[in-house]
GROMACS .gro file of C-alpha atoms in nm:
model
  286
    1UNK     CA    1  -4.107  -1.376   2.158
    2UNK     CA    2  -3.979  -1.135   1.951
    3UNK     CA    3  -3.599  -1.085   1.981
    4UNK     CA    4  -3.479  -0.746   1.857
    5UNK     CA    5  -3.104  -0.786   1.715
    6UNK     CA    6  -2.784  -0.533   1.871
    7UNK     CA    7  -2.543  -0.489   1.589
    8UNK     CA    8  -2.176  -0.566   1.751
    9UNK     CA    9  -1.899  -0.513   1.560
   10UNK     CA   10  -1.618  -0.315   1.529
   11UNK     CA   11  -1.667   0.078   1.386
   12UNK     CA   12  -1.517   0.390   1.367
   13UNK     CA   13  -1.565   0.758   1.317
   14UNK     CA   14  -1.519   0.809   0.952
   15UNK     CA   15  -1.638   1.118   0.734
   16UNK     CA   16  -1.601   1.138   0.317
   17UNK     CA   17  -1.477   1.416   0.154
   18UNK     CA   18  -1.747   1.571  -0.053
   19UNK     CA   19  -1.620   1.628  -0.426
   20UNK     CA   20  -1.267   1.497  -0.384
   21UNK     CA   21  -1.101   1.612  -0.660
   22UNK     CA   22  -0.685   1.686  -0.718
   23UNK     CA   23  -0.540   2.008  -0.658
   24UNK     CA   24  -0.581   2.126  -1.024
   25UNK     CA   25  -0.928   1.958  -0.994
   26UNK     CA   26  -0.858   1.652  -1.159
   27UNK     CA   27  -1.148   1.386  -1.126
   28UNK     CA   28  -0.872   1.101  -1.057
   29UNK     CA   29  -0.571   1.092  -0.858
   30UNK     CA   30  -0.367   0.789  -0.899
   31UNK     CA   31  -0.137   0.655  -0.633
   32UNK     CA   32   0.142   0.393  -0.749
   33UNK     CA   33   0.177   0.208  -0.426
   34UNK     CA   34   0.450  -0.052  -0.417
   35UNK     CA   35   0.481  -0.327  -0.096
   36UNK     CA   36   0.837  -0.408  -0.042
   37UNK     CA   37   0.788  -0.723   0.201
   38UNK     CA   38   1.108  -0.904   0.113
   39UNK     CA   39   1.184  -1.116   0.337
   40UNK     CA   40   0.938  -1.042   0.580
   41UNK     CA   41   0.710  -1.174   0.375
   42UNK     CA   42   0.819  -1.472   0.437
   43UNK     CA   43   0.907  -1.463   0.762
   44UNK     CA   44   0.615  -1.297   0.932
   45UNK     CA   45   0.380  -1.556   1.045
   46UNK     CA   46   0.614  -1.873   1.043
   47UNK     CA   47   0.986  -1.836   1.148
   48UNK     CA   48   1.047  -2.210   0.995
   49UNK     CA   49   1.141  -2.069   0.623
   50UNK     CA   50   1.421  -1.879   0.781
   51UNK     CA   51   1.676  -2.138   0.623
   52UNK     CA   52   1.453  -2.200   0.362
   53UNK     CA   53   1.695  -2.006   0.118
   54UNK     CA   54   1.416  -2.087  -0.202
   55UNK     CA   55   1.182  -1.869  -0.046
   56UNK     CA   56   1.381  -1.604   0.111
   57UNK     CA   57   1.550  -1.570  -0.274
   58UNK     CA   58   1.173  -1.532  -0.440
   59UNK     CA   59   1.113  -1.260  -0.163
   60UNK     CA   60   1.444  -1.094  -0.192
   61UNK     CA   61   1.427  -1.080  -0.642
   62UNK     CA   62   1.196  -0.767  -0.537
   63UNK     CA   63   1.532  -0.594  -0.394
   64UNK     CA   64   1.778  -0.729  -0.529
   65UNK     CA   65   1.640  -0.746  -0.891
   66UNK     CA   66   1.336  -0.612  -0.972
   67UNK     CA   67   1.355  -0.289  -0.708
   68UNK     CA   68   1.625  -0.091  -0.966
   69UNK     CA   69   1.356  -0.119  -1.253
   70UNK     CA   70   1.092  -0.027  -1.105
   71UNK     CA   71   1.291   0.299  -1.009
   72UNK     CA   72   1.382   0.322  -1.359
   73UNK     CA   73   0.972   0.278  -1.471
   74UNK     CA   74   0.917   0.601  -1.255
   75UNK     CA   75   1.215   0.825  -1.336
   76UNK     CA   76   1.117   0.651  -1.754
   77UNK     CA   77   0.753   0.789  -1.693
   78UNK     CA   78   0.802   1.086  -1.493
   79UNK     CA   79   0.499   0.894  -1.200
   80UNK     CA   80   0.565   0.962  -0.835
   81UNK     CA   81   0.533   0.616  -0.610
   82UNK     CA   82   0.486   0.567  -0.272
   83UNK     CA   83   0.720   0.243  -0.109
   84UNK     CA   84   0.553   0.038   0.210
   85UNK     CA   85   0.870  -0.092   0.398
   86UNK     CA   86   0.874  -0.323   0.670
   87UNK     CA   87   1.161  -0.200   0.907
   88UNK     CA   88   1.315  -0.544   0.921
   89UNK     CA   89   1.374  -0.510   0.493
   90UNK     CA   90   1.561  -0.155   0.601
   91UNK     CA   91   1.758  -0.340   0.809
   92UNK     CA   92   1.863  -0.633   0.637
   93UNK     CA   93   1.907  -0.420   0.263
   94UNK     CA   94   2.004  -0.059   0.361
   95UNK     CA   95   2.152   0.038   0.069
   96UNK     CA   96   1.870  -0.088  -0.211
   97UNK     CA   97   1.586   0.127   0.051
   98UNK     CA   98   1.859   0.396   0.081
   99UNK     CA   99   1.851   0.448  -0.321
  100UNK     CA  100   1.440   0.484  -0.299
  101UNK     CA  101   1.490   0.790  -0.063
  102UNK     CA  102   1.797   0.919  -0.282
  103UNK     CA  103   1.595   0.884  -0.549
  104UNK     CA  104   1.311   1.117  -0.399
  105UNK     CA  105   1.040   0.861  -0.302
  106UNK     CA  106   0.827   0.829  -0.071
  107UNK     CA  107   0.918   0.537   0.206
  108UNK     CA  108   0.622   0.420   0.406
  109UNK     CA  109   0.563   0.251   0.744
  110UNK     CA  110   0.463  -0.112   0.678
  111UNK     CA  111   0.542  -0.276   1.052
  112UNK     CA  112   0.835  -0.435   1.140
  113UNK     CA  113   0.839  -0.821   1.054
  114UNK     CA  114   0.501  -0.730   0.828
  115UNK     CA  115   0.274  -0.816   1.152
  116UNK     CA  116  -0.055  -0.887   1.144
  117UNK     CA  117  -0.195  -0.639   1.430
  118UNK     CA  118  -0.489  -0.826   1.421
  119UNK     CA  119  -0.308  -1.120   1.650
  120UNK     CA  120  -0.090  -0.851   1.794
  121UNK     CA  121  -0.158  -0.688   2.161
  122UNK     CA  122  -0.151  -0.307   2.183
  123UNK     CA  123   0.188  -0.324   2.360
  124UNK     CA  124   0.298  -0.560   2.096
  125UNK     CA  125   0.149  -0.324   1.838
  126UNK     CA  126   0.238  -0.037   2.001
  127UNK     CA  127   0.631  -0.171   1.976
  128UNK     CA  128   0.583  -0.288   1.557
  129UNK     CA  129   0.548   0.069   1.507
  130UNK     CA  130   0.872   0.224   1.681
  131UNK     CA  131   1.050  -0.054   1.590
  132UNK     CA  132   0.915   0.068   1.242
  133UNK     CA  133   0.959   0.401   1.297
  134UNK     CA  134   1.368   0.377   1.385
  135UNK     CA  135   1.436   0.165   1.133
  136UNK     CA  136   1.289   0.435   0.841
  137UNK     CA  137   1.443   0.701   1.026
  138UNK     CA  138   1.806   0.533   1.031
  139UNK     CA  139   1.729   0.536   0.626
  140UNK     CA  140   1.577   0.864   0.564
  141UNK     CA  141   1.643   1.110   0.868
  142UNK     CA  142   1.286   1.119   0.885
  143UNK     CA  143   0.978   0.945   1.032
  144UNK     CA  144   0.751   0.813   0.801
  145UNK     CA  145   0.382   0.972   0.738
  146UNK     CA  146   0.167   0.707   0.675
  147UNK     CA  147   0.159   0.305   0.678
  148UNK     CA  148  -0.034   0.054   0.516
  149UNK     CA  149  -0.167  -0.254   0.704
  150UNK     CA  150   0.032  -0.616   0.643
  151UNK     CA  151  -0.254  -0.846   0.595
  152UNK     CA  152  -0.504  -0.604   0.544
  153UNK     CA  153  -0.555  -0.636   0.915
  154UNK     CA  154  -0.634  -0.304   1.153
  155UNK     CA  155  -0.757  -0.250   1.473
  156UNK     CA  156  -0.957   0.046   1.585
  157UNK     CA  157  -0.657   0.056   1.843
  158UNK     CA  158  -0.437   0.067   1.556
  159UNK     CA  159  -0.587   0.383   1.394
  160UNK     CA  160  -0.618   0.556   1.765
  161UNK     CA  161  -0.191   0.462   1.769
  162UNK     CA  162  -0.133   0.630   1.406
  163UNK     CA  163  -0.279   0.972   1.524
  164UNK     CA  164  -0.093   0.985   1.853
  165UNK     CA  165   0.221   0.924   1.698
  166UNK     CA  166   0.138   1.203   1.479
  167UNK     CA  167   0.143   1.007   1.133
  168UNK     CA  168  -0.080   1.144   0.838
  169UNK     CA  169  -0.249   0.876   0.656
  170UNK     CA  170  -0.358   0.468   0.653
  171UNK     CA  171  -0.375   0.300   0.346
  172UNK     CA  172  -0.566  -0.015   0.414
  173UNK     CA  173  -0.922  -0.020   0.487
  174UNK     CA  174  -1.189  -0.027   0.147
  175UNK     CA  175  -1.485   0.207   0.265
  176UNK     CA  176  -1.511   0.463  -0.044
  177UNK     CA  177  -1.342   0.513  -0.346
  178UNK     CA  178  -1.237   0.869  -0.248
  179UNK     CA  179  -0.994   0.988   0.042
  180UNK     CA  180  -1.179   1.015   0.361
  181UNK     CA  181  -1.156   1.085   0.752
  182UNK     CA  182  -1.108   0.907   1.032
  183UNK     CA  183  -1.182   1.106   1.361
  184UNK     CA  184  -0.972   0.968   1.646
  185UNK     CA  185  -0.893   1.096   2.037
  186UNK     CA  186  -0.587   1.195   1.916
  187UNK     CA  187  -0.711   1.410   1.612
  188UNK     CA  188  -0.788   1.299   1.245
  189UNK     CA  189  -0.619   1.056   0.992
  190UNK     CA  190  -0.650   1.032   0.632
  191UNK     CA  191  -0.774   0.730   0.495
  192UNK     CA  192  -0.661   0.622   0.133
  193UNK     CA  193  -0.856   0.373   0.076
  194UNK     CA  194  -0.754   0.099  -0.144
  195UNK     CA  195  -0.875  -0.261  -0.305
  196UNK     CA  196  -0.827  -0.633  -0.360
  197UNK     CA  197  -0.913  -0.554  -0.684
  198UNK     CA  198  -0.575  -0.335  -0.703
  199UNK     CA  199  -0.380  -0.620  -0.536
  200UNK     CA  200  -0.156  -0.813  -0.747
  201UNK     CA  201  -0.123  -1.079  -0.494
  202UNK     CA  202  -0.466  -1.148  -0.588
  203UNK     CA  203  -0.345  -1.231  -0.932
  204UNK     CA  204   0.006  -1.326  -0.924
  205UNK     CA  205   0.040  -1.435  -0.568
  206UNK     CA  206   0.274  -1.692  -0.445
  207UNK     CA  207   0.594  -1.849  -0.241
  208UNK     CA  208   0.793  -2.183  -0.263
  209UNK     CA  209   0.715  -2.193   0.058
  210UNK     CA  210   0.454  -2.369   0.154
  211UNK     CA  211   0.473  -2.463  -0.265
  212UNK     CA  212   0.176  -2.258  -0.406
  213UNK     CA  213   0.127  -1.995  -0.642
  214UNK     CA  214  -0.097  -1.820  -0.920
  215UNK     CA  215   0.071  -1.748  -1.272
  216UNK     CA  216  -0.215  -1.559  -1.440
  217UNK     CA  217  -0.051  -1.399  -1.776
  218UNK     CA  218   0.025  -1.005  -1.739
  219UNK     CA  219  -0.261  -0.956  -1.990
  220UNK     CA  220  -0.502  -1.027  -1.719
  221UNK     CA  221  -0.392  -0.765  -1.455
  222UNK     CA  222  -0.398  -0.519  -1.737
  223UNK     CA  223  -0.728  -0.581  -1.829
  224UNK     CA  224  -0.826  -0.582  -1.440
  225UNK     CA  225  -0.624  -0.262  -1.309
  226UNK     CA  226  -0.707  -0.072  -1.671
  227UNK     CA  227  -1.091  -0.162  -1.636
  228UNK     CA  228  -1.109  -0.021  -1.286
  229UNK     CA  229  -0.852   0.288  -1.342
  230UNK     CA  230  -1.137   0.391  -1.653
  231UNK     CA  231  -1.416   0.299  -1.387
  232UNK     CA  232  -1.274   0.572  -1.140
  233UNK     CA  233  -1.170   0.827  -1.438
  234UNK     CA  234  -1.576   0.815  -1.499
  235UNK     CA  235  -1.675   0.857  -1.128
  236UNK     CA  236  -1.403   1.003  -0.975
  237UNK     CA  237  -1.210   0.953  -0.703
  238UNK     CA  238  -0.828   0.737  -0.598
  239UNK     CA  239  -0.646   0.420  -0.798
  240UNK     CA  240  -0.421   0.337  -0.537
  241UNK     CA  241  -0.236   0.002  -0.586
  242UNK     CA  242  -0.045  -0.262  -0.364
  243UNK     CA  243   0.216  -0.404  -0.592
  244UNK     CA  244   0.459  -0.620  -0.505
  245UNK     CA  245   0.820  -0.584  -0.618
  246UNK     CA  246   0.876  -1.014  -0.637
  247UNK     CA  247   0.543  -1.033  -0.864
  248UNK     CA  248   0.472  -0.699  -1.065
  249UNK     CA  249   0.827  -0.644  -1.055
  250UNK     CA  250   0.942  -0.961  -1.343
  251UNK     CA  251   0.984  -0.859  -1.648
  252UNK     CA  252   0.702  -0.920  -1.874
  253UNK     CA  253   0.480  -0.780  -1.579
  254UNK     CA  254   0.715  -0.449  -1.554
  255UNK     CA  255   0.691  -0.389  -1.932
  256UNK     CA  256   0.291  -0.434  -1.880
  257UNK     CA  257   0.263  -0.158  -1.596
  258UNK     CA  258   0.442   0.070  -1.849
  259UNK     CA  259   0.186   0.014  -2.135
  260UNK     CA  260  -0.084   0.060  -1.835
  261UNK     CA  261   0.089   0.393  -1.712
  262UNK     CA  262   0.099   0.530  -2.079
  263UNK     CA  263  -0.266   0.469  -2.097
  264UNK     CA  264  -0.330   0.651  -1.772
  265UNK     CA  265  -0.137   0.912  -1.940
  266UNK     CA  266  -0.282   0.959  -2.254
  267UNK     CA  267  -0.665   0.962  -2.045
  268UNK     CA  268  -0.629   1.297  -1.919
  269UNK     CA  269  -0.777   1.477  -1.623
  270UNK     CA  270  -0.498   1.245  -1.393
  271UNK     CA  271  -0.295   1.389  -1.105
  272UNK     CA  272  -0.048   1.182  -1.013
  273UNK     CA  273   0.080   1.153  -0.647
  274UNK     CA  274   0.282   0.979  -0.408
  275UNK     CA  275   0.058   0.842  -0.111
  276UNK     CA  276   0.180   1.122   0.062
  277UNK     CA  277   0.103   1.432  -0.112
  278UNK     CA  278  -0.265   1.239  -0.191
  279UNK     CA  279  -0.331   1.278   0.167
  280UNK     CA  280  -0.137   1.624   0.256
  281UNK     CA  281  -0.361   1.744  -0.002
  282UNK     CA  282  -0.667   1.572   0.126
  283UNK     CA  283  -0.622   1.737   0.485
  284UNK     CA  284  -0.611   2.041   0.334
  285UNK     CA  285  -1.003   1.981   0.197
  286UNK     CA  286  -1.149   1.867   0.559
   0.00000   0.00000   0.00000
């Protein structure tokens, strides 16, 4: 008997963008895309670290510490930066998120309690993203334009939800290495599509709580991010990044990025963009 095999997963209605290049038609458009989980980190899937005070401090250095250089790397190098905030980190450190927006940067929808909307029902979903939503708009008078996915988990439900609440862009799924389209009932939504590569969690990743952690050397993640920023300068197409404030945000890391920005500099042929103007600029192509 021969059986003939159905695939079933999970797809949606996605489009490239033929010849994606920057506004001034530069072949790469880089992205500095920093994840400001804080506590949320933390707290997301396991509530019990919420008197673990170890923890919460690693997750709240990003704020407390390391947020006020990395907003001195930008305004040092003159590199716009895009800022995924849970709306539960708005909350609990208004004034740190309030100095992003003063400061002219982009703030970015990254849930509530950084859910996973993988485990999450639409309603519960559905409810992430206003909670979300207010908490931004109690910081920056305005609703935020795109979000990036907590986990790296999304839904086609979850892309369908984006649209009808009118947002711009995701920043979480890994299809091309170029902007592209997502066609949903409720209209299109860029997709700037990112990479584990790009992840520093993949490299420095950690928490006293459970008690694990990676402590590669900074060398390492230059040699990994500069390697694949030179790999899309030759093909084109977006180096977006998901940096986290507690890991890329220490010291000798910080002081690494800028030798790694300078070098993105000195290539040429780079636009530079906040998540935001990547895709208000890549709607305008479609």
């Amino acid at each position: 008997m021969t059986h003939r095999f159905t695939p079933k997963h999970a797809k949606l209605a996605t489009r490239p963008i033929p010849n994606f290049r920057g506004p001034k038609g530069e072949k790469v458009a880089v992205a500095i895309g920093w994840h400001l989980d804080a506590e949320s980190g933390v707290l997301a899937a396991d509530m019990k670290p919420a008197a673990h005070i170890t923890a919460l401090g690693e997750a709240a250095y990003g704020v407390l510490t390391a947020l006020p250089r990395i907003l001195q790397l930008h305004k040092d190098t003159g590199v716009p930066t895009s800022f995924f905030v849970p709306g539960y980190v708005c909350d609990c450190h208004p004034g740190p998120i309030g100095q992003i927006a003063s400061a002219g940067f982009e703030i970015a929808h990254h849930g509530y309690m950084h859910e996973n909307v993988f485990y999450l029902s639409d309603d519960q979903q559905r409810e992430a993203f206003a909670q979300g939503n207010a908490a931004i708009q109690r910081i920056t008078g305005a609703l935020p334009r795109g979000w990036s996915a907590p986990g790296w988990s999304v839904r086609p439900s979850t892309v369908d939800l984006m649209a009808e609440l009118g947002m711009l862009y995701d920043a979480s799924l890994m299809d091309y290495d170029t902007p592209y389209v997502i066609d949903t009932p409720h209209g299109a939504l860029i997709e700037l599509p990112t990479s584990m590569v790009l992840d520093d969690w993949e490299i420095f990743g950690g928490s006293p709580y459970p008690g694990s952690g990676i402590n590669a050397p900074a060398e390492a993640a230059y040699q990994i991010w500069k390697e694949e920023f030179d790999g899309i300068r030759h093909y084109g197409g977006l180096f977006t990044t998901t940096f986290h404030p507690n890991l890329t945000g220490r010291p000798g890391r910080l002081l690494m990025l800028y030798r790694l920005i300078e070098h993105m500099q000195r290539s040429g042929d780079v636009w530079f963009a906040s998540c935001e103007q990547v895709a208000a600029h890549a709607k305008t192509l479609i």
